[in-house]
Amino acid sequence: LSNELNRLAEILDQHETSRRQWVADTSHELKTPLAVLQAQIEAMQDGIRKATPEHLGAMMRQVSSLKKLTQDLADLAQADAQQLKCYFNAINPWDVVVQEIENFKPKFEQANLNVSVQGDATVLQLDTDRFKQIVVNLLSNSIRYTESGGQIQIHTEQSATEWSLYVDDSPYGLTDEQLQHLGERFYRVDDSRTRSTGGTGLGLALSCKIAQALGGRLRFEHSPLGGLRCKLTFPKQMKS
């Protein structure tokens, strides 16, 4: 009984430490766009900066950043409480992937990335919007962490019981230590660069939680291309 009480005390201490870190990280992430927005508004009030379309556009980008951050935080909180709403129906996940790749074509071209696509269809019981959310996060992450002129390969693999989506990219690569931290809240491999491109450090963490809520799993490995491999797997037969 004494050992069990000590173990329980350790678990409670870990949860309290995690909670404090979560609050500190959230406060830090909210503080940056709010400080920028405040500075821009004060500059306009003092007459230093005029309310031009360019300046208003810069302020709107900060608002959009805050909106995305708060939505991701809300979704993560729901996922942690196992209250993430999912509406399952029979879909072909490969159709969703192909459509999102088509939507991302301008971003791939802007980043000067070569994209190869090859996959097979199947029928899975998924929430289309939640699945799409994972795909968008994985594609965005690959663009953010792949050097100009690099490659992104998207393909599928399936067995009698599972369907898997692979997203491989070329360097920038990751160390073993960095790979272990992927999927943690607010973790960025390159904090300064992802801030400039709009990363919140929540995309992969949220994707892992959504995958679990949908009955699947998301894993990260070193890619044969030299960058990151994201493997998203779902069972073909959902448990009742």
PDB file of C-alpha atoms in Angstrom:
ATOM      1  CA  LEU A   1       0.000   0.000   0.000  1.00  0.00           C
ATOM      2  CA  SER A   2       2.879   2.360   0.798  1.00  0.00           C
ATOM      3  CA  ASN A   3       4.480   1.675  -2.597  1.00  0.00           C
ATOM      4  CA  GLU A   4       1.182   2.303  -4.383  1.00  0.00           C
ATOM      5  CA  LEU A   5       0.674   5.586  -2.524  1.00  0.00           C
ATOM      6  CA  ASN A   6       4.195   6.702  -3.449  1.00  0.00           C
ATOM      7  CA  ARG A   7       3.545   5.794  -7.074  1.00  0.00           C
ATOM      8  CA  LEU A   8       0.268   7.711  -7.035  1.00  0.00           C
ATOM      9  CA  ALA A   9       2.046  10.743  -5.558  1.00  0.00           C
ATOM     10  CA  GLU A  10       4.639  10.606  -8.362  1.00  0.00           C
ATOM     11  CA  ILE A  11       1.918  10.451 -11.017  1.00  0.00           C
ATOM     12  CA  LEU A  12       0.066  13.389  -9.482  1.00  0.00           C
ATOM     13  CA  ASP A  13       3.309  15.378  -9.366  1.00  0.00           C
ATOM     14  CA  GLN A  14       3.969  14.619 -13.036  1.00  0.00           C
ATOM     15  CA  HIS A  15       0.453  15.738 -13.972  1.00  0.00           C
ATOM     16  CA  GLU A  16       0.838  18.967 -11.991  1.00  0.00           C
ATOM     17  CA  THR A  17       4.194  19.675 -13.648  1.00  0.00           C
ATOM     18  CA  SER A  18       2.658  19.000 -17.056  1.00  0.00           C
ATOM     19  CA  ARG A  19      -0.265  21.322 -16.279  1.00  0.00           C
ATOM     20  CA  ARG A  20       2.042  24.143 -15.226  1.00  0.00           C
ATOM     21  CA  GLN A  21       4.144  23.711 -18.374  1.00  0.00           C
ATOM     22  CA  TRP A  22       0.987  23.692 -20.494  1.00  0.00           C
ATOM     23  CA  VAL A  23      -0.197  26.977 -18.955  1.00  0.00           C
ATOM     24  CA  ALA A  24       3.262  28.564 -19.328  1.00  0.00           C
ATOM     25  CA  ASP A  25       3.594  27.477 -22.971  1.00  0.00           C
ATOM     26  CA  THR A  26       0.092  28.673 -23.821  1.00  0.00           C
ATOM     27  CA  SER A  27       0.704  32.065 -22.217  1.00  0.00           C
ATOM     28  CA  HIS A  28       3.961  32.433 -24.122  1.00  0.00           C
ATOM     29  CA  GLU A  29       2.365  31.569 -27.471  1.00  0.00           C
ATOM     30  CA  LEU A  30      -0.530  33.990 -26.944  1.00  0.00           C
ATOM     31  CA  LYS A  31       1.729  36.796 -25.757  1.00  0.00           C
ATOM     32  CA  THR A  32       3.716  37.197 -28.987  1.00  0.00           C
ATOM     33  CA  PRO A  33       0.886  37.939 -31.492  1.00  0.00           C
ATOM     34  CA  LEU A  34      -0.950  40.025 -28.892  1.00  0.00           C
ATOM     35  CA  ALA A  35       2.156  42.164 -28.279  1.00  0.00           C
ATOM     36  CA  VAL A  36       2.637  42.719 -32.011  1.00  0.00           C
ATOM     37  CA  LEU A  37      -1.025  43.603 -32.476  1.00  0.00           C
ATOM     38  CA  GLN A  38      -0.942  46.018 -29.537  1.00  0.00           C
ATOM     39  CA  ALA A  39       2.159  47.757 -30.892  1.00  0.00           C
ATOM     40  CA  GLN A  40       0.532  48.204 -34.307  1.00  0.00           C
ATOM     41  CA  ILE A  41      -2.662  49.652 -32.822  1.00  0.00           C
ATOM     42  CA  GLU A  42      -0.740  52.030 -30.522  1.00  0.00           C
ATOM     43  CA  ALA A  43       1.332  53.235 -33.484  1.00  0.00           C
ATOM     44  CA  MET A  44      -1.878  54.122 -35.323  1.00  0.00           C
ATOM     45  CA  GLN A  45      -3.333  55.858 -32.251  1.00  0.00           C
ATOM     46  CA  ASP A  46      -0.159  57.969 -31.919  1.00  0.00           C
ATOM     47  CA  GLY A  47      -0.217  58.887 -35.602  1.00  0.00           C
ATOM     48  CA  ILE A  48       3.092  57.131 -36.302  1.00  0.00           C
ATOM     49  CA  ARG A  49       1.433  54.641 -38.618  1.00  0.00           C
ATOM     50  CA  LYS A  50      -1.573  55.182 -40.868  1.00  0.00           C
ATOM     51  CA  ALA A  51      -4.419  52.712 -41.293  1.00  0.00           C
ATOM     52  CA  THR A  52      -3.383  51.711 -44.807  1.00  0.00           C
ATOM     53  CA  PRO A  53      -4.547  48.439 -46.419  1.00  0.00           C
ATOM     54  CA  GLU A  54      -1.017  47.056 -45.934  1.00  0.00           C
ATOM     55  CA  HIS A  55      -0.932  47.854 -42.217  1.00  0.00           C
ATOM     56  CA  LEU A  56      -4.476  46.600 -41.667  1.00  0.00           C
ATOM     57  CA  GLY A  57      -3.538  43.427 -43.549  1.00  0.00           C
ATOM     58  CA  ALA A  58      -0.581  42.901 -41.196  1.00  0.00           C
ATOM     59  CA  MET A  59      -2.915  43.269 -38.217  1.00  0.00           C
ATOM     60  CA  MET A  60      -5.403  40.836 -39.737  1.00  0.00           C
ATOM     61  CA  ARG A  61      -2.613  38.243 -40.107  1.00  0.00           C
ATOM     62  CA  GLN A  62      -1.940  38.516 -36.377  1.00  0.00           C
ATOM     63  CA  VAL A  63      -5.648  38.073 -35.655  1.00  0.00           C
ATOM     64  CA  SER A  64      -5.747  35.023 -37.946  1.00  0.00           C
ATOM     65  CA  SER A  65      -2.739  33.595 -36.130  1.00  0.00           C
ATOM     66  CA  LEU A  66      -4.468  34.050 -32.783  1.00  0.00           C
ATOM     67  CA  LYS A  67      -7.678  32.502 -34.120  1.00  0.00           C
ATOM     68  CA  LYS A  68      -5.850  29.407 -35.378  1.00  0.00           C
ATOM     69  CA  LEU A  69      -3.916  29.064 -32.133  1.00  0.00           C
ATOM     70  CA  THR A  70      -7.028  29.276 -29.960  1.00  0.00           C
ATOM     71  CA  GLN A  71      -8.905  26.787 -32.183  1.00  0.00           C
ATOM     72  CA  ASP A  72      -6.015  24.314 -31.997  1.00  0.00           C
ATOM     73  CA  LEU A  73      -5.885  24.739 -28.217  1.00  0.00           C
ATOM     74  CA  ALA A  74      -9.635  24.123 -27.963  1.00  0.00           C
ATOM     75  CA  ASP A  75      -9.397  20.982 -30.109  1.00  0.00           C
ATOM     76  CA  LEU A  76      -6.472  19.673 -28.056  1.00  0.00           C
ATOM     77  CA  ALA A  77      -8.361  20.278 -24.819  1.00  0.00           C
ATOM     78  CA  GLN A  78     -11.366  18.384 -26.188  1.00  0.00           C
ATOM     79  CA  ALA A  79      -9.134  15.530 -27.365  1.00  0.00           C
ATOM     80  CA  ASP A  80      -7.456  15.273 -23.952  1.00  0.00           C
ATOM     81  CA  ALA A  81     -10.883  15.099 -22.327  1.00  0.00           C
ATOM     82  CA  GLN A  82     -11.979  12.530 -24.943  1.00  0.00           C
ATOM     83  CA  GLN A  83     -14.705  14.937 -26.030  1.00  0.00           C
ATOM     84  CA  LEU A  84     -13.507  15.625 -29.583  1.00  0.00           C
ATOM     85  CA  LYS A  85     -16.607  15.432 -31.768  1.00  0.00           C
ATOM     86  CA  CYS A  86     -16.255  13.077 -34.730  1.00  0.00           C
ATOM     87  CA  TYR A  87     -18.927  12.188 -37.267  1.00  0.00           C
ATOM     88  CA  PHE A  88     -18.064   8.871 -38.895  1.00  0.00           C
ATOM     89  CA  ASN A  89     -19.132   7.774 -42.335  1.00  0.00           C
ATOM     90  CA  ALA A  90     -17.782   5.545 -45.088  1.00  0.00           C
ATOM     91  CA  ILE A  91     -15.271   7.456 -47.226  1.00  0.00           C
ATOM     92  CA  ASN A  92     -12.426   6.829 -49.655  1.00  0.00           C
ATOM     93  CA  PRO A  93      -9.502   8.480 -47.811  1.00  0.00           C
ATOM     94  CA  TRP A  94      -7.307   8.584 -50.912  1.00  0.00           C
ATOM     95  CA  ASP A  95      -9.815  10.885 -52.645  1.00  0.00           C
ATOM     96  CA  VAL A  96      -9.455  13.313 -49.727  1.00  0.00           C
ATOM     97  CA  VAL A  97      -5.648  13.158 -49.913  1.00  0.00           C
ATOM     98  CA  VAL A  98      -5.600  13.775 -53.685  1.00  0.00           C
ATOM     99  CA  GLN A  99      -7.939  16.759 -53.317  1.00  0.00           C
ATOM    100  CA  GLU A 100      -5.765  18.345 -50.626  1.00  0.00           C
ATOM    101  CA  ILE A 101      -2.625  17.782 -52.712  1.00  0.00           C
ATOM    102  CA  GLU A 102      -4.357  19.628 -55.543  1.00  0.00           C
ATOM    103  CA  ASN A 103      -5.229  22.470 -53.144  1.00  0.00           C
ATOM    104  CA  PHE A 104      -1.593  22.655 -52.030  1.00  0.00           C
ATOM    105  CA  LYS A 105      -0.134  22.844 -55.560  1.00  0.00           C
ATOM    106  CA  PRO A 106       0.444  26.639 -55.441  1.00  0.00           C
ATOM    107  CA  LYS A 107       2.309  26.257 -52.128  1.00  0.00           C
ATOM    108  CA  PHE A 108       4.420  23.408 -53.480  1.00  0.00           C
ATOM    109  CA  GLU A 109       5.345  25.531 -56.499  1.00  0.00           C
ATOM    110  CA  GLN A 110       6.086  28.570 -54.349  1.00  0.00           C
ATOM    111  CA  ALA A 111       8.422  26.470 -52.172  1.00  0.00           C
ATOM    112  CA  ASN A 112      10.019  24.941 -55.305  1.00  0.00           C
ATOM    113  CA  LEU A 113       9.284  21.361 -54.219  1.00  0.00           C
ATOM    114  CA  ASN A 114       8.946  18.288 -56.428  1.00  0.00           C
ATOM    115  CA  VAL A 115       5.950  16.199 -55.373  1.00  0.00           C
ATOM    116  CA  SER A 116       5.293  12.599 -56.394  1.00  0.00           C
ATOM    117  CA  VAL A 117       1.957  10.948 -55.631  1.00  0.00           C
ATOM    118  CA  GLN A 118       0.930   7.292 -55.834  1.00  0.00           C
ATOM    119  CA  GLY A 119      -1.813   5.660 -53.822  1.00  0.00           C
ATOM    120  CA  ASP A 120      -4.643   3.181 -53.687  1.00  0.00           C
ATOM    121  CA  ALA A 121      -8.233   3.667 -52.689  1.00  0.00           C
ATOM    122  CA  THR A 122     -10.107   1.872 -49.946  1.00  0.00           C
ATOM    123  CA  VAL A 123     -13.197   2.431 -47.814  1.00  0.00           C
ATOM    124  CA  LEU A 124     -12.797   3.492 -44.185  1.00  0.00           C
ATOM    125  CA  GLN A 125     -15.116   4.704 -41.458  1.00  0.00           C
ATOM    126  CA  LEU A 126     -13.747   8.214 -40.754  1.00  0.00           C
ATOM    127  CA  ASP A 127     -14.765  11.772 -40.040  1.00  0.00           C
ATOM    128  CA  THR A 128     -13.947  13.463 -43.354  1.00  0.00           C
ATOM    129  CA  ASP A 129     -13.204  16.898 -41.885  1.00  0.00           C
ATOM    130  CA  ARG A 130     -11.020  15.531 -39.080  1.00  0.00           C
ATOM    131  CA  PHE A 131      -9.103  13.312 -41.507  1.00  0.00           C
ATOM    132  CA  LYS A 132      -8.646  16.277 -43.824  1.00  0.00           C
ATOM    133  CA  GLN A 133      -7.305  18.264 -40.865  1.00  0.00           C
ATOM    134  CA  ILE A 134      -4.542  15.675 -40.362  1.00  0.00           C
ATOM    135  CA  VAL A 135      -3.632  15.639 -44.060  1.00  0.00           C
ATOM    136  CA  VAL A 136      -3.421  19.444 -44.175  1.00  0.00           C
ATOM    137  CA  ASN A 137      -1.149  19.480 -41.125  1.00  0.00           C
ATOM    138  CA  LEU A 138       1.162  16.822 -42.599  1.00  0.00           C
ATOM    139  CA  LEU A 139       1.455  18.600 -45.956  1.00  0.00           C
ATOM    140  CA  SER A 140       2.020  21.969 -44.281  1.00  0.00           C
ATOM    141  CA  ASN A 141       4.718  20.462 -42.080  1.00  0.00           C
ATOM    142  CA  SER A 142       6.528  18.957 -45.075  1.00  0.00           C
ATOM    143  CA  ILE A 143       6.559  22.301 -46.878  1.00  0.00           C
ATOM    144  CA  ARG A 144       7.850  24.046 -43.770  1.00  0.00           C
ATOM    145  CA  TYR A 145      10.698  21.583 -43.175  1.00  0.00           C
ATOM    146  CA  THR A 146      11.881  20.779 -46.703  1.00  0.00           C
ATOM    147  CA  GLU A 147      14.602  22.761 -48.440  1.00  0.00           C
ATOM    148  CA  SER A 148      13.827  24.549 -51.685  1.00  0.00           C
ATOM    149  CA  GLY A 149      14.330  22.161 -54.600  1.00  0.00           C
ATOM    150  CA  GLY A 150      13.625  19.151 -52.379  1.00  0.00           C
ATOM    151  CA  GLN A 151      11.192  16.283 -52.723  1.00  0.00           C
ATOM    152  CA  ILE A 152       7.955  15.185 -51.131  1.00  0.00           C
ATOM    153  CA  GLN A 153       6.669  11.683 -51.768  1.00  0.00           C
ATOM    154  CA  ILE A 154       3.117  10.706 -50.849  1.00  0.00           C
ATOM    155  CA  HIS A 155       2.029   7.098 -51.159  1.00  0.00           C
ATOM    156  CA  THR A 156      -0.146   4.459 -49.537  1.00  0.00           C
ATOM    157  CA  GLU A 157       0.267   0.912 -48.312  1.00  0.00           C
ATOM    158  CA  GLN A 158      -2.454  -1.490 -47.287  1.00  0.00           C
ATOM    159  CA  SER A 159      -3.011  -4.977 -46.008  1.00  0.00           C
ATOM    160  CA  ALA A 160      -6.148  -6.977 -45.354  1.00  0.00           C
ATOM    161  CA  THR A 161      -6.618  -5.157 -42.041  1.00  0.00           C
ATOM    162  CA  GLU A 162      -4.961  -1.710 -42.353  1.00  0.00           C
ATOM    163  CA  TRP A 163      -4.539   1.251 -44.700  1.00  0.00           C
ATOM    164  CA  SER A 164      -1.530   3.560 -44.282  1.00  0.00           C
ATOM    165  CA  LEU A 165      -0.654   6.933 -45.747  1.00  0.00           C
ATOM    166  CA  TYR A 166       3.042   7.889 -45.991  1.00  0.00           C
ATOM    167  CA  VAL A 167       4.318  11.441 -46.353  1.00  0.00           C
ATOM    168  CA  ASP A 168       8.101  11.463 -46.931  1.00  0.00           C
ATOM    169  CA  ASP A 169      10.262  14.525 -47.465  1.00  0.00           C
ATOM    170  CA  SER A 170      13.918  15.288 -48.134  1.00  0.00           C
ATOM    171  CA  PRO A 171      16.166  17.376 -45.816  1.00  0.00           C
ATOM    172  CA  TYR A 172      15.993  19.346 -43.632  1.00  0.00           C
ATOM    173  CA  GLY A 173      16.509  16.210 -41.556  1.00  0.00           C
ATOM    174  CA  LEU A 174      15.958  15.563 -37.876  1.00  0.00           C
ATOM    175  CA  THR A 175      18.174  14.162 -35.168  1.00  0.00           C
ATOM    176  CA  ASP A 176      17.019  11.168 -33.125  1.00  0.00           C
ATOM    177  CA  GLU A 177      16.367  13.500 -30.190  1.00  0.00           C
ATOM    178  CA  GLN A 178      14.241  15.868 -32.285  1.00  0.00           C
ATOM    179  CA  LEU A 179      12.296  12.904 -33.669  1.00  0.00           C
ATOM    180  CA  GLN A 180      11.390  11.798 -30.146  1.00  0.00           C
ATOM    181  CA  HIS A 181       9.819  15.199 -29.378  1.00  0.00           C
ATOM    182  CA  LEU A 182       7.657  15.415 -32.518  1.00  0.00           C
ATOM    183  CA  GLY A 183       4.004  15.395 -31.585  1.00  0.00           C
ATOM    184  CA  GLU A 184       4.568  17.281 -28.320  1.00  0.00           C
ATOM    185  CA  ARG A 185       2.635  20.490 -27.805  1.00  0.00           C
ATOM    186  CA  PHE A 186       4.384  23.663 -28.959  1.00  0.00           C
ATOM    187  CA  TYR A 187       7.474  21.728 -30.074  1.00  0.00           C
ATOM    188  CA  ARG A 188       9.229  23.251 -33.082  1.00  0.00           C
ATOM    189  CA  VAL A 189      12.369  21.832 -34.642  1.00  0.00           C
ATOM    190  CA  ASP A 190      13.401  25.321 -35.746  1.00  0.00           C
ATOM    191  CA  ASP A 191      11.538  27.828 -33.606  1.00  0.00           C
ATOM    192  CA  SER A 192      12.579  31.006 -35.418  1.00  0.00           C
ATOM    193  CA  ARG A 193      11.859  29.757 -38.934  1.00  0.00           C
ATOM    194  CA  THR A 194       8.511  28.156 -38.178  1.00  0.00           C
ATOM    195  CA  ARG A 195       7.343  31.277 -36.379  1.00  0.00           C
ATOM    196  CA  SER A 196       8.031  33.277 -39.542  1.00  0.00           C
ATOM    197  CA  THR A 197       6.016  30.803 -41.623  1.00  0.00           C
ATOM    198  CA  GLY A 198       3.073  30.655 -39.262  1.00  0.00           C
ATOM    199  CA  GLY A 199       3.670  27.437 -37.328  1.00  0.00           C
ATOM    200  CA  THR A 200       2.079  27.182 -33.889  1.00  0.00           C
ATOM    201  CA  GLY A 201       3.858  24.032 -32.755  1.00  0.00           C
ATOM    202  CA  LEU A 202       0.467  22.370 -32.263  1.00  0.00           C
ATOM    203  CA  GLY A 203      -0.241  20.870 -35.694  1.00  0.00           C
ATOM    204  CA  LEU A 204       1.444  17.500 -35.241  1.00  0.00           C
ATOM    205  CA  ALA A 205       0.337  17.185 -31.611  1.00  0.00           C
ATOM    206  CA  LEU A 206      -3.256  17.788 -32.662  1.00  0.00           C
ATOM    207  CA  SER A 207      -2.898  15.395 -35.613  1.00  0.00           C
ATOM    208  CA  CYS A 208      -1.769  12.606 -33.267  1.00  0.00           C
ATOM    209  CA  LYS A 209      -4.776  13.207 -31.011  1.00  0.00           C
ATOM    210  CA  ILE A 210      -7.221  13.291 -33.940  1.00  0.00           C
ATOM    211  CA  ALA A 211      -5.753  10.080 -35.360  1.00  0.00           C
ATOM    212  CA  GLN A 212      -6.350   8.383 -31.998  1.00  0.00           C
ATOM    213  CA  ALA A 213      -9.902   9.728 -31.837  1.00  0.00           C
ATOM    214  CA  LEU A 214     -10.530   8.257 -35.296  1.00  0.00           C
ATOM    215  CA  GLY A 215      -9.201   4.864 -34.200  1.00  0.00           C
ATOM    216  CA  GLY A 216      -5.841   5.170 -35.948  1.00  0.00           C
ATOM    217  CA  ARG A 217      -2.291   6.194 -35.138  1.00  0.00           C
ATOM    218  CA  LEU A 218       0.299   8.652 -36.418  1.00  0.00           C
ATOM    219  CA  ARG A 219       3.996   7.758 -36.206  1.00  0.00           C
ATOM    220  CA  PHE A 220       7.181   9.647 -37.132  1.00  0.00           C
ATOM    221  CA  GLU A 221      10.370   8.099 -38.509  1.00  0.00           C
ATOM    222  CA  HIS A 222      13.474   9.051 -40.469  1.00  0.00           C
ATOM    223  CA  SER A 223      12.593   9.194 -44.164  1.00  0.00           C
ATOM    224  CA  PRO A 224      14.537   7.313 -46.855  1.00  0.00           C
ATOM    225  CA  LEU A 225      14.685  10.712 -48.603  1.00  0.00           C
ATOM    226  CA  GLY A 226      16.699  12.134 -45.692  1.00  0.00           C
ATOM    227  CA  GLY A 227      13.949  14.126 -44.005  1.00  0.00           C
ATOM    228  CA  LEU A 228      10.866  13.079 -42.048  1.00  0.00           C
ATOM    229  CA  ARG A 229       8.466  10.222 -42.639  1.00  0.00           C
ATOM    230  CA  CYS A 230       4.921  10.578 -41.299  1.00  0.00           C
ATOM    231  CA  LYS A 231       2.953   7.329 -41.280  1.00  0.00           C
ATOM    232  CA  LEU A 232      -0.795   7.570 -40.714  1.00  0.00           C
ATOM    233  CA  THR A 233      -2.529   4.216 -40.233  1.00  0.00           C
ATOM    234  CA  PHE A 234      -6.193   3.270 -39.853  1.00  0.00           C
ATOM    235  CA  PRO A 235      -7.855  -0.130 -39.428  1.00  0.00           C
ATOM    236  CA  LYS A 236     -10.137  -1.241 -42.220  1.00  0.00           C
ATOM    237  CA  GLN A 237     -12.658  -2.661 -39.783  1.00  0.00           C
ATOM    238  CA  MET A 238     -13.574  -0.339 -36.931  1.00  0.00           C
ATOM    239  CA  LYS A 239     -14.345  -1.907 -33.575  1.00  0.00           C
ATOM    240  CA  SER A 240     -17.993  -1.597 -32.630  1.00  0.00           C
TER     241      SER A 240
END
